[in-house]
Coordinates of C-alpha atoms in Angstrom, one line a residue:
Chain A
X1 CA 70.3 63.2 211.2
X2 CA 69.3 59.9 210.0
X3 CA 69.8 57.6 213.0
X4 CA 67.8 54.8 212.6
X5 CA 66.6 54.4 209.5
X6 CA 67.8 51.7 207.5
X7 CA 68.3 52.5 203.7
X8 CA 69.2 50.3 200.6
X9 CA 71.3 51.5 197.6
X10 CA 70.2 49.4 195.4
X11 CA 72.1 49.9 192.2
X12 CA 73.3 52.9 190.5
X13 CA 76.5 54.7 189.3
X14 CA 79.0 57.3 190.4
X15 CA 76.5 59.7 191.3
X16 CA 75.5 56.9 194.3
X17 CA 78.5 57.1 195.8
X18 CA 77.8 60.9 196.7
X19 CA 74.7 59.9 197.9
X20 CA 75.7 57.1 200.1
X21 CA 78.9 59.3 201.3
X22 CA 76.0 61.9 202.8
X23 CA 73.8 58.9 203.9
X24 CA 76.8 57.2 206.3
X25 CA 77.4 61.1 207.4
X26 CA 74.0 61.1 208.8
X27 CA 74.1 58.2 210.8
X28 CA 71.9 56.1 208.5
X29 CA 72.5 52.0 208.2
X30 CA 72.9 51.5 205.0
X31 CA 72.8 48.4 203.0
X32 CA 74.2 48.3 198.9
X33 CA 73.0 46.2 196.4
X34 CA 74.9 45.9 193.0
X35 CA 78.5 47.9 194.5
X36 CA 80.9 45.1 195.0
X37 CA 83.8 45.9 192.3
X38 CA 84.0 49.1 194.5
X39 CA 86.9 49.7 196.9
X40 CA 85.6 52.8 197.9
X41 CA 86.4 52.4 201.3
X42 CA 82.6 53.4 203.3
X43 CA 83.7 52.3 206.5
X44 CA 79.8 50.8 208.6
X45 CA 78.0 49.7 205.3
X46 CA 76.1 46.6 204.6
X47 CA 76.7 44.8 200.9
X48 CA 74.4 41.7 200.1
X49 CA 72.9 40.6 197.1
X50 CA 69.6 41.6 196.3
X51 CA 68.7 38.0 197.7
X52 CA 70.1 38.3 200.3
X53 CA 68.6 42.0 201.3
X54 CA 66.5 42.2 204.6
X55 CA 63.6 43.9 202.8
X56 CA 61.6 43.8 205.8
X57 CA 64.1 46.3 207.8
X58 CA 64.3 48.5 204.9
X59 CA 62.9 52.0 205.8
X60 CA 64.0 53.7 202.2
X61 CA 65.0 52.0 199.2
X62 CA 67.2 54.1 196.4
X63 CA 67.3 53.2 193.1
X64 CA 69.1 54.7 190.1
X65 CA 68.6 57.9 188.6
X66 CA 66.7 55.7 186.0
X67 CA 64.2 53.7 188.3
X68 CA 64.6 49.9 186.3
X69 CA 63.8 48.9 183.3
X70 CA 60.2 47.6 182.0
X71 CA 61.5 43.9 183.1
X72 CA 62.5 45.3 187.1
X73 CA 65.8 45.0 186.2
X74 CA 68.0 47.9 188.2
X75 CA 71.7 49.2 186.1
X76 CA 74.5 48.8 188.1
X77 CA 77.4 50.3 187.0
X78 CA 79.7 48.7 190.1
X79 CA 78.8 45.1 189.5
X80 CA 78.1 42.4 187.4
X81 CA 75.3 40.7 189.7
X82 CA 72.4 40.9 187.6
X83 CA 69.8 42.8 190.0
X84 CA 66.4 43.0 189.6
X85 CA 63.3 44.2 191.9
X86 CA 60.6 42.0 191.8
X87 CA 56.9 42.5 193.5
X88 CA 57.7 39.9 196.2
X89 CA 60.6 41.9 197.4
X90 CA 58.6 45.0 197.8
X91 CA 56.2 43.5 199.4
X92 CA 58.2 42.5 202.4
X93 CA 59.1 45.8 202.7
X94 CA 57.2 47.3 205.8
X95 CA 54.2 49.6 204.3
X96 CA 55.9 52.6 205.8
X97 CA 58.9 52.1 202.9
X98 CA 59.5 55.0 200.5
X99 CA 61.2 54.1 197.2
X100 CA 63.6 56.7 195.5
X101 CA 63.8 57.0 191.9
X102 CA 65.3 59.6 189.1
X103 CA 62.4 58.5 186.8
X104 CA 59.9 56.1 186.5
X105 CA 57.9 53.9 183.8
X106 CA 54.8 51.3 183.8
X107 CA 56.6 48.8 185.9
X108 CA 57.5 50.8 188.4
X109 CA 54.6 52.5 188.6
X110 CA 52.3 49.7 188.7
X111 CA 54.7 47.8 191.2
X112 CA 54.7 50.7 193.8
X113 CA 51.3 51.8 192.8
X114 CA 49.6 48.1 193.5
X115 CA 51.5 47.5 197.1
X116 CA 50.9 50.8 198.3
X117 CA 54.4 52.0 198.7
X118 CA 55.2 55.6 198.0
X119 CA 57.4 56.3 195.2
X120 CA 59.5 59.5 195.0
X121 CA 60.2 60.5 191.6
X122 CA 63.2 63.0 192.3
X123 CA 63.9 64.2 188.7
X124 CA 60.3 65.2 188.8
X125 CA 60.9 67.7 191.6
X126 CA 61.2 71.3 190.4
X127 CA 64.6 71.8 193.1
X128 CA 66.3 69.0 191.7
X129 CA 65.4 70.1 187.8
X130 CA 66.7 73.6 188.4
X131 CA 70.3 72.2 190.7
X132 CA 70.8 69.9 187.7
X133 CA 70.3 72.5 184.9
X134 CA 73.5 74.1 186.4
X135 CA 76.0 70.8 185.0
X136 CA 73.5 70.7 181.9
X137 CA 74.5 74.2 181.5
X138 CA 78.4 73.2 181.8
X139 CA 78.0 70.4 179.6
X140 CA 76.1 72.4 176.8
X141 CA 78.8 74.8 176.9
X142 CA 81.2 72.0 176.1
X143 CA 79.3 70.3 173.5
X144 CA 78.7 73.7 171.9
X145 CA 82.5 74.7 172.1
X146 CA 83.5 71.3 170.8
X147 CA 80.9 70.9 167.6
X148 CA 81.5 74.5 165.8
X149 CA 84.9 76.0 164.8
X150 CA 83.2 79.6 166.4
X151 CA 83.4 81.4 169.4
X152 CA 80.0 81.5 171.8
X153 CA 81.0 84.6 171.8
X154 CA 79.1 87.2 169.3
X155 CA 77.5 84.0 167.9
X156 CA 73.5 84.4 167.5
X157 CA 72.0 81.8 169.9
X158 CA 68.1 80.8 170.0
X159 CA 67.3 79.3 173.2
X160 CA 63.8 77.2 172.7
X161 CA 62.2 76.8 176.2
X162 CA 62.1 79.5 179.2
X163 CA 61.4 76.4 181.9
X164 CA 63.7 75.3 184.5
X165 CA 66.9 74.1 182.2
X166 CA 65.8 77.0 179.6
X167 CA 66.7 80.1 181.8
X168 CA 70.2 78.8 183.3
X169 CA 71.2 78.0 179.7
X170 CA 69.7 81.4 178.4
X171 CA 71.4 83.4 181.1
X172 CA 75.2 81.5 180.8
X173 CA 75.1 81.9 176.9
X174 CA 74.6 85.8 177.3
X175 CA 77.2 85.9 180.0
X176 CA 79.5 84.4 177.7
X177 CA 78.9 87.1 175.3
X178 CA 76.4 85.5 173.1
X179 CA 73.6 87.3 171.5
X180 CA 70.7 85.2 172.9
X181 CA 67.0 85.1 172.1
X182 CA 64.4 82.7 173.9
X183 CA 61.5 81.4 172.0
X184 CA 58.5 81.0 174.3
X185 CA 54.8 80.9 174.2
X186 CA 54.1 83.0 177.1
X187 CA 54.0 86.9 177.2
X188 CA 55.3 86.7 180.8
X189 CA 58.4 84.7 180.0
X190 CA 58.8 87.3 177.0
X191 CA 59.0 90.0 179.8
X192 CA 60.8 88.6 182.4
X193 CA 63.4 87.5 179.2
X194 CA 63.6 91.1 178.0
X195 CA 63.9 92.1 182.2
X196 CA 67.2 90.0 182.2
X197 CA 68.9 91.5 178.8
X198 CA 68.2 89.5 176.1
X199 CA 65.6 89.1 173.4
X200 CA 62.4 87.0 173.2
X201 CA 60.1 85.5 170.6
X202 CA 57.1 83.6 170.1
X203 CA 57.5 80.0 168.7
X204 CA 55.1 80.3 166.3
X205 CA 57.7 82.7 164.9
X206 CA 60.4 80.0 165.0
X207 CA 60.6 79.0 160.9
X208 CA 61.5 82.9 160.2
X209 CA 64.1 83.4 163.2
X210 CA 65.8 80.4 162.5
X211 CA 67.4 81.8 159.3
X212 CA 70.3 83.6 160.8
X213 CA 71.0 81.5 164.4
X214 CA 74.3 80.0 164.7
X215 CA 73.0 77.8 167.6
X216 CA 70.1 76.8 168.4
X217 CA 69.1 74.9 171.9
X218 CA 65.7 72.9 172.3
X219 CA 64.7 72.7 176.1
X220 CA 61.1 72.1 174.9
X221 CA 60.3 68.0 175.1
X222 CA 58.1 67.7 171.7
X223 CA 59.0 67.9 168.2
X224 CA 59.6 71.7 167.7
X225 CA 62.6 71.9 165.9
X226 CA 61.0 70.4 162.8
X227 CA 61.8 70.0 159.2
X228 CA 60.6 73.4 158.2
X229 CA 62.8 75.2 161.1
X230 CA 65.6 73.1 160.0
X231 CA 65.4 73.7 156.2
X232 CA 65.5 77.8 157.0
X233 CA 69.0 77.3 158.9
X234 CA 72.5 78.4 158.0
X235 CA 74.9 75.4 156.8
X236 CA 77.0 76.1 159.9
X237 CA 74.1 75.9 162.4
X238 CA 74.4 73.5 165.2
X239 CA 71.0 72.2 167.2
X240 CA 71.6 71.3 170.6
X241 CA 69.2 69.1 172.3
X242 CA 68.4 69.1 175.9
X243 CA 64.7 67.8 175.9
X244 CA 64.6 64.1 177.2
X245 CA 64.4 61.1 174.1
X246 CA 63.3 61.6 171.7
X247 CA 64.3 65.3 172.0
X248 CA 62.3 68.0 170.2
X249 CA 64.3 67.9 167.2
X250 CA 63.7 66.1 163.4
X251 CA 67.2 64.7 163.7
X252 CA 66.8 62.7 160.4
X253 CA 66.1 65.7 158.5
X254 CA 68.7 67.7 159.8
X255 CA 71.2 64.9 159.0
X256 CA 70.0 65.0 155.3
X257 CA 69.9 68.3 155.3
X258 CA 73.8 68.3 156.9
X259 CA 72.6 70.0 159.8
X260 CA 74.3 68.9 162.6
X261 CA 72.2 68.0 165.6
X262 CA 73.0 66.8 169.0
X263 CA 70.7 65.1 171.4
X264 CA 72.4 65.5 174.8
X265 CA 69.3 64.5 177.6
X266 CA 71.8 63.8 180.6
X267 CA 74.5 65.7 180.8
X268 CA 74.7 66.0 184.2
X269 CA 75.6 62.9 185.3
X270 CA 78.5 62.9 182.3
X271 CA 79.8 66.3 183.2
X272 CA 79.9 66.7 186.4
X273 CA 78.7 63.6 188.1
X274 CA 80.6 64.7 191.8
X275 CA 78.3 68.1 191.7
X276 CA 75.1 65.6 190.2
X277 CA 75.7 63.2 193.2
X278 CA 75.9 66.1 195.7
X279 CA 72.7 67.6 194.3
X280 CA 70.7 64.4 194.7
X281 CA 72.8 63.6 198.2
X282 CA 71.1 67.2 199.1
X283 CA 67.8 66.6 198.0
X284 CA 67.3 63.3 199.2
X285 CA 68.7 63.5 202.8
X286 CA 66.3 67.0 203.0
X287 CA 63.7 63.9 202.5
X288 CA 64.3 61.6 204.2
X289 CA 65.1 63.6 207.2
X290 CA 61.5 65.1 206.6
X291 CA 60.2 61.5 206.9
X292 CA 62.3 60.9 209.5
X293 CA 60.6 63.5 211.8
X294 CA 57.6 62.0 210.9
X295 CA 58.0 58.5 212.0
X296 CA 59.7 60.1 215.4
X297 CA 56.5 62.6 215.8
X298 CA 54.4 58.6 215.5
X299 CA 55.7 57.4 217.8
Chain B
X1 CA 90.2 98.4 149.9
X2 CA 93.5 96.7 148.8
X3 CA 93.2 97.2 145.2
X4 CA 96.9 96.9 143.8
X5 CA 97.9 95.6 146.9
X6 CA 99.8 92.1 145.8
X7 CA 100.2 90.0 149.2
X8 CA 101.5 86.6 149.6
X9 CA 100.4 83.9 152.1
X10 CA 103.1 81.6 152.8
X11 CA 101.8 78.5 155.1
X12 CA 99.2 78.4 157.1
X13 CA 96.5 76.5 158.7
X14 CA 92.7 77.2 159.1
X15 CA 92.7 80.8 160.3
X16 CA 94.7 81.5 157.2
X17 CA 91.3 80.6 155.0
X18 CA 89.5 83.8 156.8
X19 CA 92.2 85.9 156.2
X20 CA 92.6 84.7 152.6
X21 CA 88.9 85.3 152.0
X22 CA 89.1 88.8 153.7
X23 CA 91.9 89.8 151.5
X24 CA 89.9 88.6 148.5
X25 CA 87.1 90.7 149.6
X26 CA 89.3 94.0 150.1
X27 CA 90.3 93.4 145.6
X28 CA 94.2 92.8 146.7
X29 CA 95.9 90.4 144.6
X30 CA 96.7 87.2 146.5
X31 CA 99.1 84.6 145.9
X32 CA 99.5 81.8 147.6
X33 CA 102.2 79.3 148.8
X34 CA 101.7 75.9 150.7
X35 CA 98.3 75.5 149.8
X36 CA 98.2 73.4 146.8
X37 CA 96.0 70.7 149.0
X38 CA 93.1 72.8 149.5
X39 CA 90.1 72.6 147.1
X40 CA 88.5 76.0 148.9
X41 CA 87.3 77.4 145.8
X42 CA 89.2 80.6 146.2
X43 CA 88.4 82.7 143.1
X44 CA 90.9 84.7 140.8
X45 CA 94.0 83.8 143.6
X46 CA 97.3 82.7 142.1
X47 CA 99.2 79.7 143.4
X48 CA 102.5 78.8 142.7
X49 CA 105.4 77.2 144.4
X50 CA 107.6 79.5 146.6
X51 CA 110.3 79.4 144.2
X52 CA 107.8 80.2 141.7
X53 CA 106.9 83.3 143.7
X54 CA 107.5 86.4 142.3
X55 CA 109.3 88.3 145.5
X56 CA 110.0 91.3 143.5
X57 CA 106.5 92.0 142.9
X58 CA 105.2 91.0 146.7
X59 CA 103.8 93.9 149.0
X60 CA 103.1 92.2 151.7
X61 CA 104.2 88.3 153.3
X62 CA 101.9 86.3 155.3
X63 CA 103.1 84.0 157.4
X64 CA 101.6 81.3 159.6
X65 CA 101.5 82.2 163.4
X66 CA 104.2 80.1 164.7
X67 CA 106.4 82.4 161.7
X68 CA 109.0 79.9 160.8
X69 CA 111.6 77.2 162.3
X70 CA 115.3 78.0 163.2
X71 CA 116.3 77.0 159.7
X72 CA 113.5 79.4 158.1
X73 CA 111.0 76.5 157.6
X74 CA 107.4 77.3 156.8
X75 CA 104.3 75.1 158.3
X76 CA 102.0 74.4 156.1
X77 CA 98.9 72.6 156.8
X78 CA 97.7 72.8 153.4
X79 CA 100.8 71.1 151.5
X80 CA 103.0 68.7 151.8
X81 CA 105.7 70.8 150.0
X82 CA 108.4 71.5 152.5
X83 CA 108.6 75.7 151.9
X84 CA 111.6 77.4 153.3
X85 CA 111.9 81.0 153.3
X86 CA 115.1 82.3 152.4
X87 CA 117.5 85.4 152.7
X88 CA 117.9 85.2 149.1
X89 CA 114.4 85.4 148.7
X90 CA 113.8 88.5 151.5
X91 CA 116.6 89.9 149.6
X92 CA 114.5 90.1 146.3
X93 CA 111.3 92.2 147.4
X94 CA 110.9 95.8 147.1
X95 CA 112.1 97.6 150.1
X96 CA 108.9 98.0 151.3
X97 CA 107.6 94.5 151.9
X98 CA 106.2 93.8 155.5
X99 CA 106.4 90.9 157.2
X100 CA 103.8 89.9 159.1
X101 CA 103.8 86.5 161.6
X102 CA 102.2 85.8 164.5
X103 CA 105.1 85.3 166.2
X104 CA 109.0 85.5 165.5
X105 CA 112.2 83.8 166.6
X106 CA 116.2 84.4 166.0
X107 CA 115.7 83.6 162.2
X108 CA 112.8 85.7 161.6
X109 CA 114.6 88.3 163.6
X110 CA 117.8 88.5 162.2
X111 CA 116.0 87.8 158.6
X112 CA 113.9 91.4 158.5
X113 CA 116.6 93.0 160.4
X114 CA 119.5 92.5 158.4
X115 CA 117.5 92.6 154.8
X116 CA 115.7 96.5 156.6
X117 CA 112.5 94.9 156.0
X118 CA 109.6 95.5 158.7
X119 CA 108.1 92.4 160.9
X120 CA 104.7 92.5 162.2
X121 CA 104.3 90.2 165.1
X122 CA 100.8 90.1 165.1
X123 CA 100.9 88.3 169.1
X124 CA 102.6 91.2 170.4
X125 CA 99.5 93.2 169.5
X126 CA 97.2 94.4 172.3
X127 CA 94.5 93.9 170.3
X128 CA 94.9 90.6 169.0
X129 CA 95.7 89.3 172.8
X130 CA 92.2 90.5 173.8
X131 CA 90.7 89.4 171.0
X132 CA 92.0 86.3 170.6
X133 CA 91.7 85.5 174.9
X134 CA 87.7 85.2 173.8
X135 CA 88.5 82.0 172.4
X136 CA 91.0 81.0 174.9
X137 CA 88.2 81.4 177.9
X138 CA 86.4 79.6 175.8
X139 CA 88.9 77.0 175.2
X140 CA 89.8 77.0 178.8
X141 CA 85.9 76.7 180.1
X142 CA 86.3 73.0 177.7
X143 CA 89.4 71.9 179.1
X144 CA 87.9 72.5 183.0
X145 CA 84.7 70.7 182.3
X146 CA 86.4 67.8 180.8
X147 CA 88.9 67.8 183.2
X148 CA 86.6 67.5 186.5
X149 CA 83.9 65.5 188.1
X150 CA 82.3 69.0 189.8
X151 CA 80.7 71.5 188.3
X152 CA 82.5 75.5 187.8
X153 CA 79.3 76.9 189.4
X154 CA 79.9 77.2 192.7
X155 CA 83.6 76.1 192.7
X156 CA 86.9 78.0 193.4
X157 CA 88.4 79.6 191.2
X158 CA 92.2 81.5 191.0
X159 CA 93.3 83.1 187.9
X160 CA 96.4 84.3 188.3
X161 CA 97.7 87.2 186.3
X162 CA 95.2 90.2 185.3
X163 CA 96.4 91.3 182.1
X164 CA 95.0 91.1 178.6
X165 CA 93.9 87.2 178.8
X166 CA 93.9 87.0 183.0
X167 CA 90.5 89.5 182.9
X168 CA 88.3 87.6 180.3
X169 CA 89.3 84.7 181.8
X170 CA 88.2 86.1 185.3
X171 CA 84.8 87.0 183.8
X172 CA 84.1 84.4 182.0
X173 CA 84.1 81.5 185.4
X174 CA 82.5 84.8 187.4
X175 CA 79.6 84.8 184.8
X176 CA 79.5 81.0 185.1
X177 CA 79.2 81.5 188.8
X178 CA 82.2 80.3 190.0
X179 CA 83.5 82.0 193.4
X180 CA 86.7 83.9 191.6
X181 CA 90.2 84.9 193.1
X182 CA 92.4 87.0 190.8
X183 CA 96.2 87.0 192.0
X184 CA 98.3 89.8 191.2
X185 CA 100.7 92.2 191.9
X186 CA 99.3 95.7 191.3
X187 CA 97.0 97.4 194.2
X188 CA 95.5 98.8 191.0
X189 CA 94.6 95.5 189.6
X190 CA 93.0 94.6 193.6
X191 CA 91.0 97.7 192.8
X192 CA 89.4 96.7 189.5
X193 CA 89.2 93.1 190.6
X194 CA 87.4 94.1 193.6
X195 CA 85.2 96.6 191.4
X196 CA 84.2 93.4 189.0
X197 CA 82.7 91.9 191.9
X198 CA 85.2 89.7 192.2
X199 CA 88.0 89.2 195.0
X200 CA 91.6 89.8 194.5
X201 CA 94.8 88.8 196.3
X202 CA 98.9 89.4 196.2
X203 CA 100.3 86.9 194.6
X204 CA 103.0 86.3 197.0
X205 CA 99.8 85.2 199.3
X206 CA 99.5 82.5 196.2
X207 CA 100.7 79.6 198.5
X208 CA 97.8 80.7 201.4
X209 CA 95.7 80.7 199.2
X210 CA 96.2 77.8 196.9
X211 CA 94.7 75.1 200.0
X212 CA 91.3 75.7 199.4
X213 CA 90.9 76.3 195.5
X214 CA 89.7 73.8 193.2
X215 CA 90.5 75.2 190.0
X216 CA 93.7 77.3 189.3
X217 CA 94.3 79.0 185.8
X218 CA 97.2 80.8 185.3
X219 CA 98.3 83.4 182.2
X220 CA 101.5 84.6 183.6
X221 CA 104.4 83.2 181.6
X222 CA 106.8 82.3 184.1
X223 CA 107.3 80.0 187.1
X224 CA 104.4 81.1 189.2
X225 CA 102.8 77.8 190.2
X226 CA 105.7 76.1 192.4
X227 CA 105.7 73.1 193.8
X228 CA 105.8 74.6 196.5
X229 CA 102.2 76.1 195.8
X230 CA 100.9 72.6 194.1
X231 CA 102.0 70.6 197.7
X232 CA 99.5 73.0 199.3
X233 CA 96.6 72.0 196.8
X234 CA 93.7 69.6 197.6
X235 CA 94.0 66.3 195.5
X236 CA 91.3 67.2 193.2
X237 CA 92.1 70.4 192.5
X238 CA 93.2 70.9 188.9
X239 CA 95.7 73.2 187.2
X240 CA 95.4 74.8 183.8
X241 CA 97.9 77.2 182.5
X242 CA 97.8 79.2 179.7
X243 CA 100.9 80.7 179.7
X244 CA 102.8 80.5 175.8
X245 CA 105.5 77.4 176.4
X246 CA 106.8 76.2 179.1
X247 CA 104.5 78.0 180.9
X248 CA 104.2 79.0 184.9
X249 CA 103.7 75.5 186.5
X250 CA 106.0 72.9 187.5
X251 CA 104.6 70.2 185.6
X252 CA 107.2 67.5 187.1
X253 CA 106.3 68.3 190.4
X254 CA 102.7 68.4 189.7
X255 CA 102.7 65.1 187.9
X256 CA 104.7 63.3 190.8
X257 CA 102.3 64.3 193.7
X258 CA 98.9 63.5 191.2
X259 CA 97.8 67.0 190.9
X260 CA 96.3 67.2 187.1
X261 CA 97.8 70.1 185.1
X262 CA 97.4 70.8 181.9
X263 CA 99.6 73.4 179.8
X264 CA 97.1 74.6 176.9
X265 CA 98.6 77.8 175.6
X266 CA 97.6 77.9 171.9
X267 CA 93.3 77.4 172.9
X268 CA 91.8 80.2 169.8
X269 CA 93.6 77.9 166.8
X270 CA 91.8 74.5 168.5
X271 CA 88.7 75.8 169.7
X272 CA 87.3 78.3 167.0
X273 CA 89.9 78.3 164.3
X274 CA 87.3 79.9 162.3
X275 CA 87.1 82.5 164.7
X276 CA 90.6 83.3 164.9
X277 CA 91.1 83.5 161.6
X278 CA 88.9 86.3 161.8
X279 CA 90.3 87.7 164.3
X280 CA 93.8 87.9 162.5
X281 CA 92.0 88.8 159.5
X282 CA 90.4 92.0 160.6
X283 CA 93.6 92.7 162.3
X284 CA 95.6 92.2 159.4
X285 CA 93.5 94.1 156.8
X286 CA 93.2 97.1 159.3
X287 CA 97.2 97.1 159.1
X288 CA 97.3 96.7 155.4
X289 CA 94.9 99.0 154.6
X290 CA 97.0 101.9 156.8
X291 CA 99.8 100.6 154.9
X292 CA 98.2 100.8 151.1
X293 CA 97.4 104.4 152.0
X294 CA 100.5 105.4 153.3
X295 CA 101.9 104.6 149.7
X296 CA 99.3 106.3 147.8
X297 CA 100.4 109.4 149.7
X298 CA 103.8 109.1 148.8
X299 CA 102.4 108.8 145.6

């Protein structure tokens, strides 16, 4: 249980409101910043402005899955209140504040780093990587289905990546009756891919096996699918890219080349956003209930 | 090979391109009807009007899946002549002509009956129903993903119906890791359920078990899904049947209580045309071949 602590939502999207739902189910106080077009009904919450936010209460503060951008500023998808978190509001937080974030960046960083306030960067966290590849999964499959006129099925499929994303979409493509290889650098992930069924490769053998792929899907966050890979591909051949932006692909050559290429970082939150709530809701309440214990064992 | 084999495809849409190349590829002589819009590149192919058509000379009629209207129209996708195919013109091929459509109705029917001409359905087929139910899971994978907030990992899942679509279907969201009920009749089909890994049920249990399921795909083609049935369902729970038209669900009462169901009974043609093209054309050519050496026996 939360009882107790006092926690601020302080922008987001629909993936919040799982998170908050969880939040009020543990007996938190919770306070909202940047929800007030939402009737969702959470009966014992607190909305304010960011202004008007007790910072110095505030045991936990929850930001998007995006942290804020370089200026502070925080996206709020259920309001038009222009919120930003500035180093005087942090400040006023008591030292023992924790600030959740998907991801960060330099302002972020340099704000939490300078005042001493811990900063949790979930999306970082190998649990919350592999809970999310299972949407990014769902929503590869869709994007996949959508962008050829083939079946998965029987269609050659080159997964680039054996990492946390990289197995869940391996494994899902062969159960759907795809012929799958994964390109890796690592003899190990070579073994443990031929352990589950499927074939592997090295990527330094990527040019050559790209000549007969139908699909091919980059996990791997650097430029990988390059020019050369591109130029060796089947007119048909659809690249589907998971790695965060920029991706991993040359997407300008495969436009002039006609290839089409896809760069999909997030599906989660498109896809499924009630099972990417849940998984955050999950991960973050394990947290803060670990903190809670803490402060309780303190005192 | 179809050498001397002189077929006709009459209307069509995409899948018809496979089978028109696959024909090609097998040296029959192709002539084609309705497809005066396409710039395919077909090589050494004949096109013509139907009343151009020489019927006398025709081994073999293609015709588009959905066969022809009540008043013996021909879809075309291809053309925008309106093509109409006549008792006259049944009337003037050799005796041995077949007919083969995907499906048929009362003019198609009465059409090769009265004129002693033989009509493939190609839909009745065992084979084409398993073949072409890879695209449909496919299909039907798209349709839940875009169609929910949550993810099919980890959701429940009731097919109902175990036959030659019901089973890939049942796979398919297994392999996805969905927890899978299969509703059926036959303690036999409880046995290979059950041996799948999977868990099965009696489908006069269907309203028992319809409270707790979030996702319910049915294949049988008749009213199965009552609203009886729907009134038990959580709110979010969604309904996709792929039973051929009406289908098994009552869509009114569905609708009326905000349950989402969708009737999506023709998947293969929207998903992966390409693929079920190929599918009808290895189908097709297998029959024609059996049927070119039949004649050069009687020969």
């Amino acid at each position: 249980m939360l009882t107790n602590m006092h926690i601020a939502v302080i922008g987001g999207d629909a993936r919040h409101l799982e998170i908050i739902r969880k939040l009020i189910e543990l007996d938190s106080k919770v306070s909202l910043v940047g929800f007030d077009l939402l009737n969702s009904g959470f009966i014992g919450v607190e909305r304010s402005s960011v202004n008007e936010l007790k910072f110095n209460e505030i045991d936990a503060i929850i930001l998007p899955v995006g942290g804020t951008s370089l200026e502070g500023e925080v996206m709020t998808t259920f309001s038009k209140e222009k919120v930003v978190l500035t180093e005087e509001q942090i400040k006023r937080t008591p030292s023992s504040c924790t600030i959740y974030s998907g991801i960060s960046n330099d302002y972020l960083d340099s704000l939490t780093k300078k005042n001493n306030r811990k900063l949790v960067k979930l999306f970082d966290r190998d649990d919350v990587a592999i809970y999310n590849s299972i949407p990014t999964v769902e929503g590869t499959i869709m994007v996949v289905i959508q962008n050829t006129d083939f079946t998965i099925h029987h269609s050659k499929v080159a997964v680039l990546g054996f990492g946390r994303t990289g197995m869940s979409v391996a494994r899902a493509f062969q159960g759907l009756g795809a012929k799958v290889r994964v390109g890796v650098r690592r003899p190990e992930h070579i073994a443990r891919i031929v352990e589950m069924g499927m074939d592997g490769f090295y990527l330094q053998d990527l040019e050559k096996q790209a000549q007969d792929i139908d699909v091919c899907i980059n996990t791997i966050p650097h430029l990988i699918v390059t020019s050369k890979v591109i130029s060796k591909m089947q007119s048909h051949a659809i690249v589907v890219d998971l790695a965060s932006k920029p991706g991993g692909t040359d997407f300008r050559y495969a436009e002039k080349r006609g290839i089409k290429a896809i760069l999909a970082p997030s599906l989660p939150g498109i896809v499924a956003p009630k099972t990417a709530g849940t998984i955050l809701a999950n991960v973050l309440t394990e947290l803060l209930e670990k903190d809670a214990e803490k402060r309780k064992e303190k005192e």
